[in-house]
Tab-separated table of C-alpha atoms in Angstrom:
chain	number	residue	atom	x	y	z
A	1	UNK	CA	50.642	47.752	213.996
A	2	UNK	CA	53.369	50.562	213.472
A	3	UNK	CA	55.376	48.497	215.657
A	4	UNK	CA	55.290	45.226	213.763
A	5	UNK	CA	56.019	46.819	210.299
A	6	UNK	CA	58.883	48.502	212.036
A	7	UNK	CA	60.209	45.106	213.534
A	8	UNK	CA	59.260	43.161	209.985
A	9	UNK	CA	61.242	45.467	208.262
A	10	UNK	CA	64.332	45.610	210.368
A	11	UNK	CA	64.154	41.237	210.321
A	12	UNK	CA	63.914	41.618	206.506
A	13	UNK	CA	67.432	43.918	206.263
A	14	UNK	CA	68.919	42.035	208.529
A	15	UNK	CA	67.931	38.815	206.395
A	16	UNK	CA	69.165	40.283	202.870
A	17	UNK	CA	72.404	41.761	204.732
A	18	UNK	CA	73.094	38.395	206.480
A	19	UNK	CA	72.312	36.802	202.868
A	20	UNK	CA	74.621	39.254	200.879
A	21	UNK	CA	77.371	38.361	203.399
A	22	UNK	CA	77.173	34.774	202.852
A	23	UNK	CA	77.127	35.502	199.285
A	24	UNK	CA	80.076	37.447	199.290
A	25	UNK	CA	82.014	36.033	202.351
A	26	UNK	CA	83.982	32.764	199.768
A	27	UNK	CA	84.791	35.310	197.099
A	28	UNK	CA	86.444	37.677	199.394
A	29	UNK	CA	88.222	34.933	201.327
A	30	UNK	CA	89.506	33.693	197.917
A	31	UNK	CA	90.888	36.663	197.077
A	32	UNK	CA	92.270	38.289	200.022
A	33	UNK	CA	90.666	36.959	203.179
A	34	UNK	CA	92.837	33.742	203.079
A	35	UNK	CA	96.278	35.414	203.186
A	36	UNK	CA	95.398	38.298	205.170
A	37	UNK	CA	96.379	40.472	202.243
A	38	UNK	CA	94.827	43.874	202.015
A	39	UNK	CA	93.464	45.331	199.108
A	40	UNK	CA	96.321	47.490	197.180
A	41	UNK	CA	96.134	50.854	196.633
A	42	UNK	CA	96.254	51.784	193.144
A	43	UNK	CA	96.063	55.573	193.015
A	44	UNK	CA	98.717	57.505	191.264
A	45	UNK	CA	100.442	58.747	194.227
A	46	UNK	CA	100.785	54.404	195.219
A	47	UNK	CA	101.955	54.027	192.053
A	48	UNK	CA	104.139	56.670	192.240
A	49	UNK	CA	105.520	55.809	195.104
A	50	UNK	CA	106.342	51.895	194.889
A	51	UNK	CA	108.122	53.063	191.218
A	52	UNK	CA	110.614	55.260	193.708
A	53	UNK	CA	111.136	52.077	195.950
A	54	UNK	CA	112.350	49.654	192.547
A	55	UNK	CA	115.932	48.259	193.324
A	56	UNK	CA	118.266	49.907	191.108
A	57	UNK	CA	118.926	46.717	188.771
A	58	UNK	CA	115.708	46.872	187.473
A	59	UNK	CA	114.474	48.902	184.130
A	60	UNK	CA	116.410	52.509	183.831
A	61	UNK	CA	119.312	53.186	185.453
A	62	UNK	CA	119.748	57.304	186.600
A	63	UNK	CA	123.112	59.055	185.929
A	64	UNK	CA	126.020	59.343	188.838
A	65	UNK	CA	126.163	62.997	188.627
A	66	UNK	CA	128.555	63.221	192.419
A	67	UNK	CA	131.702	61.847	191.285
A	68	UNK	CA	133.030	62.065	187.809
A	69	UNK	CA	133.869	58.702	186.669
A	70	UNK	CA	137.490	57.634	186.218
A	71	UNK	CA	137.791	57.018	182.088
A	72	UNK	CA	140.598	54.215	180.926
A	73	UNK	CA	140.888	54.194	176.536
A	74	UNK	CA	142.820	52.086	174.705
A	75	UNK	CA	141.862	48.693	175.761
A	76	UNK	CA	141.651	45.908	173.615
A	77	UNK	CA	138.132	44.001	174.422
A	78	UNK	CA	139.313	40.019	174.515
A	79	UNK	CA	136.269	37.717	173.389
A	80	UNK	CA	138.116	35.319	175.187
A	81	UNK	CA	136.573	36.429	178.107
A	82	UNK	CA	132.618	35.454	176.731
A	83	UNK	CA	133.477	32.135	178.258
A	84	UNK	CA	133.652	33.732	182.192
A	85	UNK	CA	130.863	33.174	184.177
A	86	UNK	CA	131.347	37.098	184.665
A	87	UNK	CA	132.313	38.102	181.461
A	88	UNK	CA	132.208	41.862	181.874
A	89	UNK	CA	133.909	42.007	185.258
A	90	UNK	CA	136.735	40.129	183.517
A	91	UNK	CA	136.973	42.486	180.654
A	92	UNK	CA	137.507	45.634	183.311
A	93	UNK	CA	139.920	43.158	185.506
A	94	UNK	CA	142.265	42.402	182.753
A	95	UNK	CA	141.749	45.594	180.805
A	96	UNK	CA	144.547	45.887	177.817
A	97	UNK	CA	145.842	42.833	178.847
A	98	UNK	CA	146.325	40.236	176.018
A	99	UNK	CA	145.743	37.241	178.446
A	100	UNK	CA	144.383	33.721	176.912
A	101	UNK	CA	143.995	30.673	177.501
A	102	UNK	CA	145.979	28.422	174.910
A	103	UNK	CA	145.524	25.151	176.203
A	104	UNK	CA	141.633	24.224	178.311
A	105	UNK	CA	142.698	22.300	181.512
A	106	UNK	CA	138.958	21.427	181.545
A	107	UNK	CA	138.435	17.791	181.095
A	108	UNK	CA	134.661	17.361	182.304
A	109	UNK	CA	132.465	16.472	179.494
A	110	UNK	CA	130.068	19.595	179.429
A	111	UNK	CA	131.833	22.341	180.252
A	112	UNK	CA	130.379	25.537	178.871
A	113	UNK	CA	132.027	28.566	181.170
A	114	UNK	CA	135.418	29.330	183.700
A	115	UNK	CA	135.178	31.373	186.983
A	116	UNK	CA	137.480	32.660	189.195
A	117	UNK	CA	140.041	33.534	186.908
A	118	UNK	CA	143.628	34.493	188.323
A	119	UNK	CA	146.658	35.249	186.966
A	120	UNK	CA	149.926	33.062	187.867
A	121	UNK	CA	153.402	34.099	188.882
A	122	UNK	CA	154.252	32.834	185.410
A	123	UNK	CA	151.682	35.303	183.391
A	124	UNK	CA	149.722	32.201	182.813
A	125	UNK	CA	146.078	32.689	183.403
A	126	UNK	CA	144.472	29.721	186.089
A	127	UNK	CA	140.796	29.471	186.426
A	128	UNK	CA	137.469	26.954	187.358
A	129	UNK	CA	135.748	25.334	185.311
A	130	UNK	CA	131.662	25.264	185.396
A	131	UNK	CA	129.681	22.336	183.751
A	132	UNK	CA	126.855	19.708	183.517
A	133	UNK	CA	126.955	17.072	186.613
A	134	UNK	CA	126.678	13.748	184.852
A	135	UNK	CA	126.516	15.050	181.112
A	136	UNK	CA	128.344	12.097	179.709
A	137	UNK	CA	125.661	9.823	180.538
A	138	UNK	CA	122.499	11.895	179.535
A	139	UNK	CA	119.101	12.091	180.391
A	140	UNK	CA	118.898	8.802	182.273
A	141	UNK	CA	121.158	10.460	184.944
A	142	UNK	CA	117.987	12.349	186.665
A	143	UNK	CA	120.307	14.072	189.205
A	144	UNK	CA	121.751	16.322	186.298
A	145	UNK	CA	122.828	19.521	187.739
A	146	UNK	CA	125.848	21.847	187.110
A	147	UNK	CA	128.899	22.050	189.313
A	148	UNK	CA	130.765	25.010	190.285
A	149	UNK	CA	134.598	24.289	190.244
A	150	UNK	CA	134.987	21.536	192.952
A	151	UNK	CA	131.505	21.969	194.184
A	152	UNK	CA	129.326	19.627	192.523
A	153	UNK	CA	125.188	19.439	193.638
A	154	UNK	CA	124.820	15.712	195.138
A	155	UNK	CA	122.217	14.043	197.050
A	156	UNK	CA	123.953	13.581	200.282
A	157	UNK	CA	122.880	10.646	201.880
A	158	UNK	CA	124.086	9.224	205.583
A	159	UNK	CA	123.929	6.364	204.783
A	160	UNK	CA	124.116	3.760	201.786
A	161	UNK	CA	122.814	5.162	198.481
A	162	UNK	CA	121.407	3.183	196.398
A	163	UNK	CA	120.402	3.176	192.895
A	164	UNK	CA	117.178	1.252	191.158
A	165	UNK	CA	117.506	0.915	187.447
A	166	UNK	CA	114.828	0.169	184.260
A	167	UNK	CA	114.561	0.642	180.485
A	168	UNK	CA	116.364	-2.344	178.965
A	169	UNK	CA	119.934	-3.654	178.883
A	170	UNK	CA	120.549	-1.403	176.249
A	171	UNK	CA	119.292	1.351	177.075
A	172	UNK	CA	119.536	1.527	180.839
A	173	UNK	CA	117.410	4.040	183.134
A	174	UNK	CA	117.901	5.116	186.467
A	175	UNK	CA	114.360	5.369	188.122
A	176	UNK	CA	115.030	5.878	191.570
A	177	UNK	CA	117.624	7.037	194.190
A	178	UNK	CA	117.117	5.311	198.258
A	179	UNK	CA	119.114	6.266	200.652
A	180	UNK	CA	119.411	3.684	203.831
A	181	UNK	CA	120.508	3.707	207.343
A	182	UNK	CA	122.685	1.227	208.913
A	183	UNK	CA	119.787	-1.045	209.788
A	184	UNK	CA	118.683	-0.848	206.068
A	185	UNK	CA	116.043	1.519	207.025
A	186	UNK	CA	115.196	3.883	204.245
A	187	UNK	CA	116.050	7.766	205.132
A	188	UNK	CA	114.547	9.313	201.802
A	189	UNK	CA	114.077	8.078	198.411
A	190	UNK	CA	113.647	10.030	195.166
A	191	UNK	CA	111.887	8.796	192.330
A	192	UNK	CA	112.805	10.022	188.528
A	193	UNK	CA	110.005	12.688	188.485
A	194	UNK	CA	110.470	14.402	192.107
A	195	UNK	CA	111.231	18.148	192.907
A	196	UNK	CA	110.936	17.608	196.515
A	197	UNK	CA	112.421	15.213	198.274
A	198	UNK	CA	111.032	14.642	201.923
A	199	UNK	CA	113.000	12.137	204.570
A	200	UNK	CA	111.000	9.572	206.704
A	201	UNK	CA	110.279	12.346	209.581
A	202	UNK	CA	108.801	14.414	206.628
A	203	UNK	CA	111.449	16.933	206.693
A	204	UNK	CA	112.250	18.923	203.701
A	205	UNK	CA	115.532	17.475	202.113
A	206	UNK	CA	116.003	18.082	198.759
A	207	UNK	CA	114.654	20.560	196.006
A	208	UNK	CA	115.509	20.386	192.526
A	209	UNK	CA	114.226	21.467	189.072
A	210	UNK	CA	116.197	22.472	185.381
A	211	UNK	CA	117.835	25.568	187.080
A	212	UNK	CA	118.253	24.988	190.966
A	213	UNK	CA	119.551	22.435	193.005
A	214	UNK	CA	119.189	23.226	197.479
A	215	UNK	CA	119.841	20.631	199.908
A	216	UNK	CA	118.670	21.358	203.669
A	217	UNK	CA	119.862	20.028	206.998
A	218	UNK	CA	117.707	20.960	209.761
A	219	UNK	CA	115.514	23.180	208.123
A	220	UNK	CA	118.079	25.302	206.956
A	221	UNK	CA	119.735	25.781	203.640
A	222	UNK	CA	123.371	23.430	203.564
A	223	UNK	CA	123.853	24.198	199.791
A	224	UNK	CA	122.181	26.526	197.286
A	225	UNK	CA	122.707	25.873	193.027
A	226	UNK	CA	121.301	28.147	190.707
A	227	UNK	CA	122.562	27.784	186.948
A	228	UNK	CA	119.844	29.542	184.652
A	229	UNK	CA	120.839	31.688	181.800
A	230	UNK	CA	120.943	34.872	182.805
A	231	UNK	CA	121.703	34.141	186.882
A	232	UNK	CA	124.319	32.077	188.842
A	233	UNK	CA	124.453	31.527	192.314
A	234	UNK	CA	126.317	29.265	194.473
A	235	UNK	CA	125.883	29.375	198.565
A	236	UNK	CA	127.118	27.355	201.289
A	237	UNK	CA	127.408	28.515	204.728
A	238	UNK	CA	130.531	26.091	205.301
A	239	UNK	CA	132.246	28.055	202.355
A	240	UNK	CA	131.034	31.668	202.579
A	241	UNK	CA	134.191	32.812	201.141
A	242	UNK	CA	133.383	30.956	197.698
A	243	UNK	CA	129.488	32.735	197.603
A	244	UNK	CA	128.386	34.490	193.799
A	245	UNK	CA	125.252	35.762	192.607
A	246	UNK	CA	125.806	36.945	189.691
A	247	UNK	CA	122.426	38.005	186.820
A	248	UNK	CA	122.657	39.624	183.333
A	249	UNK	CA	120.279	41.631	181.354
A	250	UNK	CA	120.569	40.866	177.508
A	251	UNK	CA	120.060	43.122	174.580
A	252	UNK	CA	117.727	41.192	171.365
A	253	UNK	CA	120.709	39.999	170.149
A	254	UNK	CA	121.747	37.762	172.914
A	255	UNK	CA	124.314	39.997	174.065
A	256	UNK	CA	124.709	40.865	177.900
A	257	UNK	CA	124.504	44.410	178.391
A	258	UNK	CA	123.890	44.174	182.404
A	259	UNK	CA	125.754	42.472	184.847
A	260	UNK	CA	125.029	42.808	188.497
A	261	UNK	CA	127.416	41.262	191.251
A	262	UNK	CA	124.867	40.430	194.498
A	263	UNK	CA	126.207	39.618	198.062
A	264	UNK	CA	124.764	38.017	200.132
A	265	UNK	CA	121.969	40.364	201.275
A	266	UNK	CA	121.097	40.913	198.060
A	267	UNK	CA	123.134	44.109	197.474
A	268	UNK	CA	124.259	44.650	194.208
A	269	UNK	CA	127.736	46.023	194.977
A	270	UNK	CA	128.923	45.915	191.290
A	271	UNK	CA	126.758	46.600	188.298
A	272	UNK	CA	128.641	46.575	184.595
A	273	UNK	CA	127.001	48.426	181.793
A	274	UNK	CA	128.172	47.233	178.274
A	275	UNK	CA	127.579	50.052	175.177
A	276	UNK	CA	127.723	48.014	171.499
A	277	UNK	CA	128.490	49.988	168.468
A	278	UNK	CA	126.867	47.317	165.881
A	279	UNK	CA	128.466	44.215	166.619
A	280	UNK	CA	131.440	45.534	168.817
A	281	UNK	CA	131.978	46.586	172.269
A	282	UNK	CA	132.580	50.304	172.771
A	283	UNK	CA	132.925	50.248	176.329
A	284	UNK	CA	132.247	49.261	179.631
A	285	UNK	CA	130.921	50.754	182.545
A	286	UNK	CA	131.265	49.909	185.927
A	287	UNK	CA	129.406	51.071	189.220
A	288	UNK	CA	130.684	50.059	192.241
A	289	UNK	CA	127.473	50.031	195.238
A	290	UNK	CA	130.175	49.943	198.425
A	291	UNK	CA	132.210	53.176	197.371
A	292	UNK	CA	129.759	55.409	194.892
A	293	UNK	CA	132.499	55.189	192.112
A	294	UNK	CA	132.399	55.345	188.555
A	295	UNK	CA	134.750	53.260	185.978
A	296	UNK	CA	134.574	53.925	182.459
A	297	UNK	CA	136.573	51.287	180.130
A	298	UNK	CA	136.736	52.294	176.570
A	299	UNK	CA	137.543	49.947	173.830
């Protein structure tokens, strides 16, 4: 009799264990099962420890205390230079220089910033312009994007592209982009509302939304647009030599007061602190990542 209470008692934990792991088992898959992530540690000395391993571009930035920074003064700071696409690496390139640019060479309806800003044999300042893809015709252009100099985001297509249009006569509006083979065969299509755009293999072509534009050929990345507020990039492995990545940090008043230079690892070689006294710029700081230097530019 010993026996059997022994054995009914062992069937019933087995039973409510069996039981509480079926009632826990979707929960925990939910939440961690399902990616094979583990459960994080949150103690203080975790804590602690993933604050040391923050990338220096984020929150606080320590003092260099090795080298004692090189110090220019009497710099004029040029506004002119708000319109670069790195507008506090310009201000330390052409420190106390009184470049401008008298006369915009750029025609493209919706330009809003120059890049790559050079100085001529004849003192005249040369430059690219950045702007909206297709601003002139407005929202019924659903490829919008913006190009970098002569890089401009397209939907590359083999083929024969071809475009389907609604709305009315007056108010035309493109609804869909097809691309075809040579056989009239359609490769991909994108319709007005699509992020993704998948050939007809089911291959990843095209992704865009309001602030990136990537094309892929054979599962790898052919061209890479990123034109958000506070970060640029452009990337092509067929022009490596043209590759930014450039983000800001502003203050509440719009203003950038961070600018970090990326390559293409994701280094930020350059960082550029701005200091405001009220509404004007005191100076400018600049840490370079390769060397370990220090430039102060004082205005």
């Amino acid at each position: 009799m010993q026996k059997s209470f022994l054995f009914l008692g062992l069937l019933l934990s087995v039973s409510a264990f069996a039981k509480a792991q079926i009632l826990q088992a979707p929960a925990e898959k939910n939440q961690l099962s399902e990616y094979n992530i583990a459960k994080p540690d949150t103690t203080e000395a975790e804590l602690a420890r993933i604050r040391k391993k923050l990338p220096p571009y984020l929150g606080k930035m320590s003092k260099v205390k090795k080298l004692p920074p090189k110090v220019y003064t009497g710099g004029k700071f040029n506004p002119f230079f708000g319109q670069s696409l790195f507008p506090l690496q310009d201000q330390t390139r052409f420190y106390n220089k009184s470049f401008e640019i008298r006369e915009n060479k750029c025609n493209a309806d919706g330009m809003f910033a120059i890049y790559n800003i050079r100085n001529s044999e004849a003192n005249e300042l040369q430059y690219d312009c950045v702007g909206w893809v297709n601003s002139a015709c407005g929202p019924e252009c659903f490829d919008d994007g913006v190009f970098f100099g002569s890089y401009r985001p397209q939907y590359a297509c083999v083929g024969e592209l071809k475009e389907i249009w609604g709305g009315t006569e007056d108010n035309p509006v493109l609804e869909q982009m097809v691309c075809y083979d040579e056989k009239d065969k359609v490769i991909w299509q994108r319709e007005r509302d699509d992020n993704y755009v998948f050939d007809n293999t089911g291959r990843l072509m095209f992704f865009q939304n309001k602030t990136d534009f990537i094309q892929y050929m054979n599962s790898r990345v052919e061209e890479k647009y990123i034109y958000d507020t506070d970060e640029y990039m452009y990337y092509s492995p067929a022009h490596l030599n043209d590759y930014f990545h450039v983000k800001y940090e502003r203050d509440g008043n719009g203003r950038i007061i961070k600018e970090f230079h990326f390559n293409q690892d994701g280094f930020p070689y350059y960082i550029f602190v701005a200091d405001y006294d009220g509404n004007k710029c005191k100076q400018i700081t600049k840490y370079d990542g390769y060397k370990g230097t220090t430039e102060t530019f004082k205005f």
